mmCIF file of C-alpha atoms and ligand atoms in Angstrom:
data_model
loop_
_atom_site.group_PDB
_atom_site.id
_atom_site.type_symbol
_atom_site.label_atom_id
_atom_site.label_comp_id
_atom_site.label_asym_id
_atom_site.label_seq_id
_atom_site.Cartn_x
_atom_site.Cartn_y
_atom_site.Cartn_z
ATOM 1 C CA MET A 1 197.060 31.312 -10.821
ATOM 2 C CA LYS A 2 194.889 28.226 -11.114
ATOM 3 C CA GLU A 3 197.538 26.712 -13.319
ATOM 4 C CA LEU A 4 200.235 27.487 -10.716
ATOM 5 C CA VAL A 5 198.252 25.763 -7.995
ATOM 6 C CA GLU A 6 197.713 22.747 -10.236
ATOM 7 C CA ARG A 7 201.421 22.610 -10.974
ATOM 8 C CA LEU A 8 202.190 22.722 -7.265
ATOM 9 C CA VAL A 9 199.733 19.869 -6.621
ATOM 10 C CA VAL A 10 201.250 17.685 -9.338
ATOM 11 C CA ASN A 11 204.957 18.487 -8.966
ATOM 12 C CA ARG A 12 205.048 19.234 -5.215
ATOM 13 C CA ARG A 13 207.261 22.178 -6.043
ATOM 14 C CA LEU A 14 207.279 25.549 -7.783
ATOM 15 C CA ASP A 15 210.074 27.840 -8.900
ATOM 16 C CA ASN A 16 210.786 31.025 -6.948
ATOM 17 C CA GLU A 17 208.939 33.285 -9.384
ATOM 18 C CA SER A 18 205.766 31.220 -9.217
ATOM 19 C CA LEU A 19 205.857 30.890 -5.443
ATOM 20 C CA ARG A 20 206.267 34.629 -5.093
ATOM 21 C CA ALA A 21 203.366 35.282 -7.470
ATOM 22 C CA LEU A 22 201.145 32.784 -5.649
ATOM 23 C CA LEU A 23 201.887 34.146 -2.156
ATOM 24 C CA THR A 24 201.337 37.716 -3.310
ATOM 25 C CA GLU A 25 198.077 36.877 -5.034
ATOM 26 C CA CYS A 26 196.808 35.096 -1.917
ATOM 27 C CA THR A 27 196.968 38.344 0.060
ATOM 28 C CA THR A 28 194.712 40.166 -2.408
ATOM 29 C CA ASP A 29 192.547 37.578 -4.171
ATOM 30 C CA ALA A 30 190.363 35.563 -1.812
ATOM 31 C CA ASN A 31 189.480 33.089 -4.560
ATOM 32 C CA VAL A 32 193.086 32.130 -5.188
ATOM 33 C CA LEU A 33 193.719 31.627 -1.475
ATOM 34 C CA GLN A 34 190.575 29.504 -1.237
ATOM 35 C CA LEU A 35 191.586 27.337 -4.184
ATOM 36 C CA LEU A 36 195.042 26.798 -2.686
ATOM 37 C CA ARG A 37 193.611 25.917 0.715
ATOM 38 C CA ASP A 38 191.047 23.534 -0.773
ATOM 39 C CA CYS A 39 193.804 21.652 -2.574
ATOM 40 C CA ALA A 40 195.864 21.506 0.626
ATOM 41 C CA VAL A 41 192.896 20.202 2.618
ATOM 42 C CA ARG A 42 192.240 17.524 0.006
ATOM 43 C CA THR A 43 195.874 16.424 0.205
ATOM 44 C CA ALA A 44 195.828 16.344 4.017
ATOM 45 C CA ARG A 45 192.623 14.286 4.008
ATOM 46 C CA GLU A 46 194.124 11.764 1.596
ATOM 47 C CA GLN A 47 196.996 11.331 4.034
ATOM 48 C CA PHE A 48 195.301 11.581 7.419
ATOM 49 C CA GLY A 49 191.536 11.441 6.933
ATOM 50 C CA LEU A 50 189.555 13.629 9.306
ATOM 51 C CA GLY A 51 191.692 12.910 12.376
ATOM 52 C CA ILE A 52 193.783 15.622 13.997
ATOM 53 C CA TYR A 53 196.753 14.506 16.094
ATOM 54 C CA ILE A 54 197.294 16.073 19.504
ATOM 55 C CA ARG A 55 200.626 16.748 21.207
ATOM 56 C CA GLY A 56 200.860 17.658 24.889
ATOM 57 C CA LEU A 57 203.093 20.705 25.217
ATOM 58 C CA ILE A 58 205.113 21.003 28.438
ATOM 59 C CA GLU A 59 206.964 24.310 28.779
ATOM 60 C CA VAL A 60 209.891 23.165 30.873
ATOM 61 C CA SER A 61 211.762 26.454 31.388
ATOM 62 C CA SER A 62 211.368 30.135 30.611
ATOM 63 C CA TYR A 63 215.075 30.867 31.178
ATOM 64 C CA CYS A 64 216.885 31.575 27.925
ATOM 65 C CA ARG A 65 220.410 32.587 27.025
ATOM 66 C CA CYS A 66 219.295 33.909 23.641
ATOM 67 C CA ASP A 67 218.198 37.421 22.826
ATOM 68 C CA CYS A 68 215.979 36.918 19.786
ATOM 69 C CA LEU A 69 214.367 40.238 18.915
ATOM 70 C CA TYR A 70 210.823 38.877 18.658
ATOM 71 C CA CYS A 71 210.662 36.650 21.718
ATOM 72 C CA GLY A 72 209.284 37.608 25.118
ATOM 73 C CA LEU A 73 211.629 35.120 26.796
ATOM 74 C CA ARG A 74 214.732 36.905 25.425
ATOM 75 C CA ARG A 75 217.342 37.366 28.085
ATOM 76 C CA SER A 76 217.213 41.181 27.900
ATOM 77 C CA ASN A 77 213.573 41.162 28.940
ATOM 78 C CA ARG A 78 214.024 41.930 32.623
ATOM 79 C CA SER A 79 210.283 42.032 33.187
ATOM 80 C CA ALA A 80 209.847 38.394 32.180
ATOM 81 C CA GLU A 81 209.102 36.146 35.138
ATOM 82 C CA ARG A 82 211.337 33.127 34.980
ATOM 83 C CA TYR A 83 210.610 29.594 36.128
ATOM 84 C CA ARG A 84 211.994 26.163 35.585
ATOM 85 C CA LEU A 85 209.984 22.979 36.150
ATOM 86 C CA THR A 86 211.568 20.264 38.265
ATOM 87 C CA HIS A 87 211.985 16.686 37.112
ATOM 88 C CA ASP A 88 209.045 15.672 39.276
ATOM 89 C CA GLU A 89 206.830 18.473 38.022
ATOM 90 C CA ILE A 90 207.481 17.434 34.437
ATOM 91 C CA MET A 91 206.740 13.801 35.287
ATOM 92 C CA ALA A 92 203.470 14.959 36.874
ATOM 93 C CA CYS A 93 202.551 16.758 33.621
ATOM 94 C CA CYS A 94 203.223 13.546 31.711
ATOM 95 C CA ARG A 95 201.121 11.531 34.130
ATOM 96 C CA GLU A 96 198.232 13.931 33.708
ATOM 97 C CA GLY A 97 198.707 14.038 29.946
ATOM 98 C CA TYR A 98 198.836 10.278 29.601
ATOM 99 C CA LYS A 99 195.579 9.975 31.555
ATOM 100 C CA LEU A 100 193.967 12.507 29.221
ATOM 101 C CA GLY A 101 195.005 10.388 26.262
ATOM 102 C CA PHE A 102 198.109 12.165 24.962
ATOM 103 C CA ARG A 103 200.631 9.857 23.302
ATOM 104 C CA THR A 104 203.154 12.553 22.403
ATOM 105 C CA PHE A 105 204.817 14.840 24.918
ATOM 106 C CA VAL A 106 206.654 17.902 23.667
ATOM 107 C CA LEU A 107 209.235 19.255 26.093
ATOM 108 C CA GLN A 108 209.788 22.835 25.012
ATOM 109 C CA GLY A 109 211.885 25.490 26.670
ATOM 110 C CA GLY A 110 214.261 28.379 26.356
ATOM 111 C CA GLU A 111 217.965 27.602 26.000
ATOM 112 C CA ASP A 112 218.430 27.139 29.733
ATOM 113 C CA GLY A 113 222.078 26.699 30.703
ATOM 114 C CA THR A 114 221.144 24.565 33.717
ATOM 115 C CA HIS A 115 219.636 21.916 31.443
ATOM 116 C CA THR A 116 222.722 19.728 31.288
ATOM 117 C CA ASP A 117 222.812 16.621 29.139
ATOM 118 C CA ARG A 118 222.767 14.532 32.295
ATOM 119 C CA TRP A 119 219.678 16.185 33.717
ATOM 120 C CA LEU A 120 217.798 15.983 30.431
ATOM 121 C CA GLU A 121 218.897 12.401 29.776
ATOM 122 C CA GLU A 122 217.559 11.313 33.144
ATOM 123 C CA LEU A 123 214.293 13.064 32.430
ATOM 124 C CA VAL A 124 213.889 11.537 28.979
ATOM 125 C CA ARG A 125 214.851 8.088 30.300
ATOM 126 C CA ASP A 126 212.308 8.365 33.092
ATOM 127 C CA ILE A 127 209.524 9.362 30.670
ATOM 128 C CA ARG A 128 210.543 6.593 28.252
ATOM 129 C CA GLN A 129 210.472 3.974 31.041
ATOM 130 C CA SER A 130 207.189 5.174 32.491
ATOM 131 C CA TYR A 131 205.436 5.482 29.119
ATOM 132 C CA PRO A 132 207.050 3.119 26.598
ATOM 133 C CA ASP A 133 204.346 3.795 24.030
ATOM 134 C CA VAL A 134 204.600 7.592 23.804
ATOM 135 C CA ALA A 135 206.584 9.721 21.406
ATOM 136 C CA ILE A 136 208.943 12.137 23.138
ATOM 137 C CA THR A 137 209.529 15.373 21.257
ATOM 138 C CA LEU A 138 212.187 17.847 22.338
ATOM 139 C CA SER A 139 212.212 21.552 21.499
ATOM 140 C CA LEU A 140 215.142 22.909 23.469
ATOM 141 C CA GLY A 141 217.069 24.887 20.891
ATOM 142 C CA GLU A 142 220.630 24.481 19.708
ATOM 143 C CA ARG A 143 222.765 21.867 21.446
ATOM 144 C CA SER A 144 225.812 19.866 20.446
ATOM 145 C CA GLU A 145 225.535 16.790 18.253
ATOM 146 C CA GLU A 146 226.716 14.644 21.204
ATOM 147 C CA SER A 147 223.938 16.091 23.285
ATOM 148 C CA TYR A 148 221.305 15.421 20.619
ATOM 149 C CA ARG A 149 222.662 11.880 20.290
ATOM 150 C CA ALA A 150 222.638 11.204 24.037
ATOM 151 C CA LEU A 151 219.026 12.394 24.283
ATOM 152 C CA TYR A 152 218.033 10.257 21.322
ATOM 153 C CA GLU A 153 219.627 7.242 22.953
ATOM 154 C CA ALA A 154 217.807 8.063 26.189
ATOM 155 C CA GLY A 155 214.539 7.701 24.292
ATOM 156 C CA ALA A 156 213.634 10.926 22.488
ATOM 157 C CA ASN A 157 212.111 10.500 19.021
ATOM 158 C CA ARG A 158 211.465 13.914 17.558
ATOM 159 C CA TYR A 159 213.055 17.361 17.680
ATOM 160 C CA LEU A 160 211.512 20.714 16.806
ATOM 161 C CA LEU A 161 213.979 23.398 15.799
ATOM 162 C CA ARG A 162 212.457 26.036 13.581
ATOM 163 C CA HIS A 163 214.998 27.372 11.121
ATOM 164 C CA GLU A 164 213.307 30.800 11.681
ATOM 165 C CA ALA A 165 214.723 32.420 8.504
ATOM 166 C CA ALA A 166 216.411 30.944 5.442
ATOM 167 C CA ASN A 167 217.860 34.349 4.559
ATOM 168 C CA ALA A 168 221.112 34.606 6.525
ATOM 169 C CA ASP A 169 220.915 38.410 6.846
ATOM 170 C CA LEU A 170 217.397 38.302 8.219
ATOM 171 C CA TYR A 171 218.416 35.422 10.489
ATOM 172 C CA ASP A 172 221.297 37.462 11.899
ATOM 173 C CA ALA A 173 219.165 40.578 12.326
ATOM 174 C CA LEU A 174 216.581 38.656 14.360
ATOM 175 C CA HIS A 175 219.051 36.614 16.409
ATOM 176 C CA PRO A 176 221.847 38.932 17.584
ATOM 177 C CA THR A 177 223.396 36.460 20.026
ATOM 178 C CA ALA A 178 222.917 33.269 18.046
ATOM 179 C CA LYS A 179 225.530 31.314 16.159
ATOM 180 C CA GLY A 180 224.113 32.081 12.722
ATOM 181 C CA LEU A 181 222.030 30.304 10.137
ATOM 182 C CA LYS A 182 224.844 27.938 9.184
ATOM 183 C CA ASN A 183 225.001 26.560 12.707
ATOM 184 C CA ARG A 184 221.221 26.282 12.815
ATOM 185 C CA LEU A 185 221.184 24.227 9.637
ATOM 186 C CA GLU A 186 224.043 22.080 10.935
ATOM 187 C CA CYS A 187 221.966 21.344 14.027
ATOM 188 C CA LEU A 188 219.075 20.276 11.788
ATOM 189 C CA GLU A 189 221.382 18.057 9.714
ATOM 190 C CA ALA A 190 222.807 16.478 12.875
ATOM 191 C CA LEU A 191 219.316 15.750 14.207
ATOM 192 C CA LYS A 192 218.386 14.134 10.910
ATOM 193 C CA ARG A 193 221.580 12.064 10.846
ATOM 194 C CA ILE A 194 220.957 10.792 14.369
ATOM 195 C CA GLY A 195 217.514 9.568 13.398
ATOM 196 C CA TYR A 196 215.119 12.093 14.909
ATOM 197 C CA GLN A 197 211.947 13.054 13.118
ATOM 198 C CA VAL A 198 212.808 16.703 12.596
ATOM 199 C CA GLY A 199 210.654 19.837 12.622
ATOM 200 C CA MET A 200 211.482 23.160 10.976
ATOM 201 C CA GLY A 201 209.485 26.322 10.409
ATOM 202 C CA MET A 202 209.245 30.080 10.637
ATOM 203 C CA MET A 203 207.027 32.965 11.571
ATOM 204 C CA ILE A 204 205.147 34.931 8.950
ATOM 205 C CA GLY A 205 205.289 38.714 9.073
ATOM 206 C CA VAL A 206 208.221 39.326 11.380
ATOM 207 C CA LYS A 207 209.909 42.701 10.855
ATOM 208 C CA GLY A 208 212.257 42.748 7.863
ATOM 209 C CA GLN A 209 210.777 39.625 6.267
ATOM 210 C CA THR A 210 209.753 40.011 2.615
ATOM 211 C CA ILE A 211 207.733 37.726 0.367
ATOM 212 C CA ASP A 212 211.025 36.651 -1.183
ATOM 213 C CA ASP A 213 212.232 35.567 2.239
ATOM 214 C CA ILE A 214 209.143 33.396 2.683
ATOM 215 C CA VAL A 215 209.830 31.920 -0.751
ATOM 216 C CA GLU A 216 213.362 31.090 0.463
ATOM 217 C CA ASP A 217 211.916 29.531 3.621
ATOM 218 C CA LEU A 218 209.539 27.349 1.619
ATOM 219 C CA GLN A 219 212.280 26.276 -0.790
ATOM 220 C CA LEU A 220 214.566 25.385 2.106
ATOM 221 C CA ILE A 221 211.783 23.300 3.627
ATOM 222 C CA GLY A 222 211.286 21.621 0.246
ATOM 223 C CA ARG A 223 214.980 20.751 0.032
ATOM 224 C CA MET A 224 215.289 19.538 3.631
ATOM 225 C CA GLN A 225 212.066 17.483 3.607
ATOM 226 C CA PRO A 226 211.470 17.695 7.377
ATOM 227 C CA GLN A 227 208.862 15.421 8.956
ATOM 228 C CA MET A 228 207.228 18.366 10.786
ATOM 229 C CA VAL A 229 206.758 22.026 9.863
ATOM 230 C CA GLY A 230 205.528 24.729 12.256
ATOM 231 C CA ILE A 231 204.380 28.000 10.711
ATOM 232 C CA GLY A 232 202.609 30.774 12.597
ATOM 233 C CA PRO A 233 202.096 34.518 12.391
ATOM 234 C CA PHE A 234 204.517 36.818 14.188
ATOM 235 C CA MET A 235 202.852 38.178 17.342
ATOM 236 C CA PRO A 236 204.303 41.296 18.981
ATOM 237 C CA HIS A 237 205.390 41.239 22.628
ATOM 238 C CA SER A 238 205.545 44.722 24.144
ATOM 239 C CA SER A 239 208.707 44.071 26.177
ATOM 240 C CA THR A 240 210.748 43.260 23.078
ATOM 241 C CA PRO A 241 212.309 45.490 20.408
ATOM 242 C CA LEU A 242 209.556 44.372 18.001
ATOM 243 C CA GLY A 243 206.754 45.215 20.430
ATOM 244 C CA GLY A 244 205.423 48.041 18.263
ATOM 245 C CA GLU A 245 205.281 46.015 15.070
ATOM 246 C CA PRO A 246 202.047 44.671 13.593
ATOM 247 C CA ALA A 247 201.171 40.993 13.879
ATOM 248 C CA GLY A 248 201.704 38.752 10.861
ATOM 249 C CA ASP A 249 199.049 38.564 8.171
ATOM 250 C CA LEU A 250 196.494 35.773 8.570
ATOM 251 C CA ARG A 251 196.004 35.150 4.846
ATOM 252 C CA LEU A 252 199.711 35.002 4.157
ATOM 253 C CA THR A 253 200.185 32.565 7.039
ATOM 254 C CA LEU A 254 197.387 30.312 5.772
ATOM 255 C CA ALA A 255 198.853 30.455 2.258
ATOM 256 C CA ALA A 256 202.279 29.402 3.584
ATOM 257 C CA VAL A 257 200.697 26.507 5.525
ATOM 258 C CA ALA A 258 198.755 25.369 2.459
ATOM 259 C CA ILE A 259 201.790 25.547 0.170
ATOM 260 C CA THR A 260 203.800 23.559 2.718
ATOM 261 C CA ARG A 261 201.115 20.866 2.768
ATOM 262 C CA LEU A 262 201.233 20.617 -1.028
ATOM 263 C CA MET A 263 205.034 20.466 -1.053
ATOM 264 C CA LEU A 264 205.171 17.856 1.733
ATOM 265 C CA PRO A 265 201.932 15.836 1.582
ATOM 266 C CA SER A 266 202.773 13.515 4.494
ATOM 267 C CA ALA A 267 204.345 16.094 6.840
ATOM 268 C CA LEU A 268 202.993 16.705 10.333
ATOM 269 C CA ILE A 269 201.886 20.335 10.315
ATOM 270 C CA PRO A 270 200.456 21.963 13.442
ATOM 271 C CA SER A 271 197.768 24.573 13.420
ATOM 272 C CA THR A 272 199.873 26.740 15.705
ATOM 273 C CA THR A 273 198.994 28.469 18.955
ATOM 274 C CA ALA A 274 200.034 31.756 17.325
ATOM 275 C CA LEU A 275 197.308 31.251 14.700
ATOM 276 C CA ALA A 276 194.784 30.528 17.447
ATOM 277 C CA THR A 277 195.918 33.700 19.207
ATOM 278 C CA LEU A 278 195.732 35.887 16.102
ATOM 279 C CA SER A 279 192.146 34.902 15.333
ATOM 280 C CA PRO A 280 189.362 33.192 17.295
ATOM 281 C CA ILE A 281 188.922 30.802 14.399
ATOM 282 C CA GLY A 282 192.633 30.617 13.644
ATOM 283 C CA ARG A 283 193.016 27.018 14.715
ATOM 284 C CA LEU A 284 190.209 25.866 12.420
ATOM 285 C CA GLU A 285 191.513 28.059 9.614
ATOM 286 C CA GLY A 286 194.886 26.332 9.953
ATOM 287 C CA ILE A 287 193.270 22.913 9.663
ATOM 288 C CA LEU A 288 191.274 24.172 6.700
ATOM 289 C CA SER A 289 194.611 25.063 5.112
ATOM 290 C CA GLY A 290 196.086 21.581 5.442
ATOM 291 C CA ALA A 291 197.352 21.449 9.049
ATOM 292 C CA ASN A 292 196.774 18.124 10.849
ATOM 293 C CA VAL A 293 198.146 18.598 14.382
ATOM 294 C CA VAL A 294 197.272 20.712 17.419
ATOM 295 C CA MET A 295 199.427 21.119 20.492
ATOM 296 C CA PRO A 296 197.367 21.729 23.642
ATOM 297 C CA ASN A 297 199.208 23.026 26.670
ATOM 298 C CA LEU A 298 199.996 20.525 29.442
ATOM 299 C CA SER A 299 202.123 22.891 31.530
ATOM 300 C CA PRO A 300 200.945 23.501 35.102
ATOM 301 C CA SER A 301 198.345 26.260 34.829
ATOM 302 C CA ASP A 302 200.093 28.593 37.285
ATOM 303 C CA ILE A 303 203.183 28.881 35.094
ATOM 304 C CA ARG A 304 201.530 29.184 31.694
ATOM 305 C CA ALA A 305 201.345 32.964 31.794
ATOM 306 C CA LYS A 306 205.075 33.106 32.448
ATOM 307 C CA TYR A 307 205.923 31.253 29.263
ATOM 308 C CA ALA A 308 205.101 34.344 27.241
ATOM 309 C CA ILE A 309 206.974 34.161 23.946
ATOM 310 C CA TYR A 310 204.301 36.681 22.908
ATOM 311 C CA GLU A 311 201.426 38.262 24.827
ATOM 312 C CA ASN A 312 197.903 36.916 25.244
ATOM 313 C CA LYS A 313 199.137 33.548 24.035
ATOM 314 C CA ALA A 314 196.162 31.218 23.845
ATOM 315 C CA SER A 315 196.531 28.669 26.609
ATOM 316 C CA TRP A 316 193.174 28.467 28.297
ATOM 317 C CA GLY A 317 190.018 26.979 26.938
ATOM 318 C CA LYS A 318 190.674 24.898 23.894
ATOM 319 C CA GLU A 319 194.382 25.494 24.020
ATOM 320 C CA ALA A 320 194.533 23.854 27.449
ATOM 321 C CA ALA A 321 194.688 20.156 28.081
ATOM 322 C CA GLU A 322 191.527 20.362 30.178
ATOM 323 C CA GLY A 323 189.779 21.592 27.109
ATOM 324 C CA LEU A 324 190.191 18.425 25.042
ATOM 325 C CA ALA A 325 186.462 17.812 24.957
ATOM 326 C CA ALA A 326 185.925 21.401 23.871
ATOM 327 C CA LEU A 327 188.632 21.009 21.249
ATOM 328 C CA ASP A 328 186.938 17.904 19.902
ATOM 329 C CA GLU A 329 183.640 19.818 19.752
ATOM 330 C CA GLU A 330 185.323 22.644 17.876
ATOM 331 C CA LEU A 331 186.871 20.195 15.410
ATOM 332 C CA LYS A 332 183.466 18.571 14.900
ATOM 333 C CA THR A 333 182.055 21.870 13.612
ATOM 334 C CA ILE A 334 184.210 21.381 10.524
ATOM 335 C CA GLY A 335 183.796 17.610 10.373
ATOM 336 C CA TYR A 336 187.069 16.651 12.072
ATOM 337 C CA HIS A 337 187.869 14.884 15.351
ATOM 338 C CA ILE A 338 190.847 14.245 17.654
ATOM 339 C CA ASP A 339 192.989 11.276 16.658
ATOM 340 C CA TYR A 340 194.479 9.953 19.909
ATOM 341 C CA SER A 341 197.104 7.774 18.260
ATOM 342 C CA ARG A 342 200.774 8.615 18.506
ATOM 343 C CA GLY A 343 200.815 9.906 14.946
ATOM 344 C CA ASP A 344 204.347 9.227 13.773
ATOM 345 C CA PHE A 345 205.531 10.393 10.420
ATOM 346 C CA ASN A 346 205.104 7.708 7.815
ATOM 347 C CA ASN A 347 205.919 8.301 4.242
ATOM 348 C CA LYS A 348 203.255 6.498 2.295
HETATM 349 N N1 LIG B 1 205.388 35.571 17.716
HETATM 350 C C1 LIG B 1 205.170 34.409 17.084
HETATM 351 N N2 LIG B 1 205.950 33.328 17.215
HETATM 352 C C2 LIG B 1 207.003 33.444 18.037
HETATM 353 N N3 LIG B 1 207.952 32.566 18.353
HETATM 354 C C3 LIG B 1 208.798 33.148 19.228
HETATM 355 N N4 LIG B 1 208.401 34.394 19.491
HETATM 356 C C4 LIG B 1 207.288 34.617 18.753
HETATM 357 C C5 LIG B 1 206.441 35.716 18.550
HETATM 358 N N5 LIG B 1 206.645 36.882 19.174
HETATM 359 C C6 LIG B 1 208.062 31.264 17.708
HETATM 360 C C7 LIG B 1 209.468 31.025 17.186
HETATM 361 C C8 LIG B 1 209.925 29.826 17.989
HETATM 362 C C9 LIG B 1 208.632 29.192 18.440
HETATM 363 C C10 LIG B 1 208.750 28.368 19.671
HETATM 364 O O1 LIG B 1 207.764 30.263 18.646
HETATM 365 O O2 LIG B 1 209.428 30.703 15.795
HETATM 366 O O3 LIG B 1 210.700 28.921 17.256
#
C-alpha cells in the first residue's frame, strides 16, 4: 500500500485496480489512511501554505424542479418549506459578507424555473458592479450553454456542478427526472469552454454506490481536471426515498478527498458542510486530508433551516458567517488560519 501511495504522489494518477485497493484498505487499515492523508496534507501545504480560503454561501432558492432521490429539496418532498430570496435580499447578503471579509460569493440554489437568464444576469451584474474585486461563483444546476455564457459575461467567474456519479446507471437511478449523465458532462464541458473555473464532485456512500463507482468518479475527475472538487458523505433526509439509509463512511470520504488532492495538487477542495455535519471534527478532518476551502453560510438566518438538502445540516456556529472568529480559532488548533484573499485557481 505504501508503494501505491508513493506512486500516486509521483504520478498524480493510479490505475483502477490500485485505486480500488487503496480505497478499500483505507476503510480497514488506519495506518494506510493516515499515510495517504499525510501525503495529501503535505501537497496542499506546498500549494497553499497554512491558509484556508473562505467562500460565502448564499442559498438563493429552495424551489427545485428536480427529484433527486437523496435531496431534501426534491420536488416530491411536499413537507419542504420553500423560499426564494429577492434580488435585494441577495445584495444584502453580499453587503454583509463583504464587510465580514468574504471575497467570494457562492450563489447556490435548486433548479428554480423562475430564475430566468434575465433575472440572474441582472443580479450577477449588480454584484459585479458593487464588488469589482470579488469572485462570483454560481451553483444553480443545469442550464443552457447560452445561459451559462450570458451569466459569465455578466460577471460570474466560477461554476459548481457536481457530476454526482460517473456511472451512468447509478446517475440515472439517483436522478429520475434529470437529463442523464451525458447532458451533465456536456454542461461541464460548456462551462469549461466558456472560461469558468469549474467544480465537480460527488457524495460518498449514497445508496447503490460501490467502491468501483468511486474509482470511476475519481478517474473522471482526473480526466476532466476541474479547478474545484467538492466531496462529502451522503447524509440521509427522512422525507426522501433514501431517508432510511445510513450516512456515508467518514474514512472513505477522507480517503477520497486525500486521493483527489494528490491527483490535482492545485485544485480548490472544500472541507464540506456534510463532513462537518457527519462529525464534530469533520471540518478539521477534511483539512487534514488535503482540503483547503471552507464555505460558511451567508444566507439570512431565518431561511437557513429551509435549505435542507439533508437534515441537521451544520449552519450555526462555525458554519455561519457570524462564526468566522470561531472558525479561525478552530483552524488555529491544527495550525491553520483563514486566508481572506479571493483564492482563485492558479496552476503553478
Ligand atoms: N447528503 C449529502 N450531500 C447531498 N447533496 C444533496 N443532497 C445531499 C445529501 N442528502 C449534495 C449534492 C449536491 C450538493 C449541493 O449537495 O452532491 O450537488
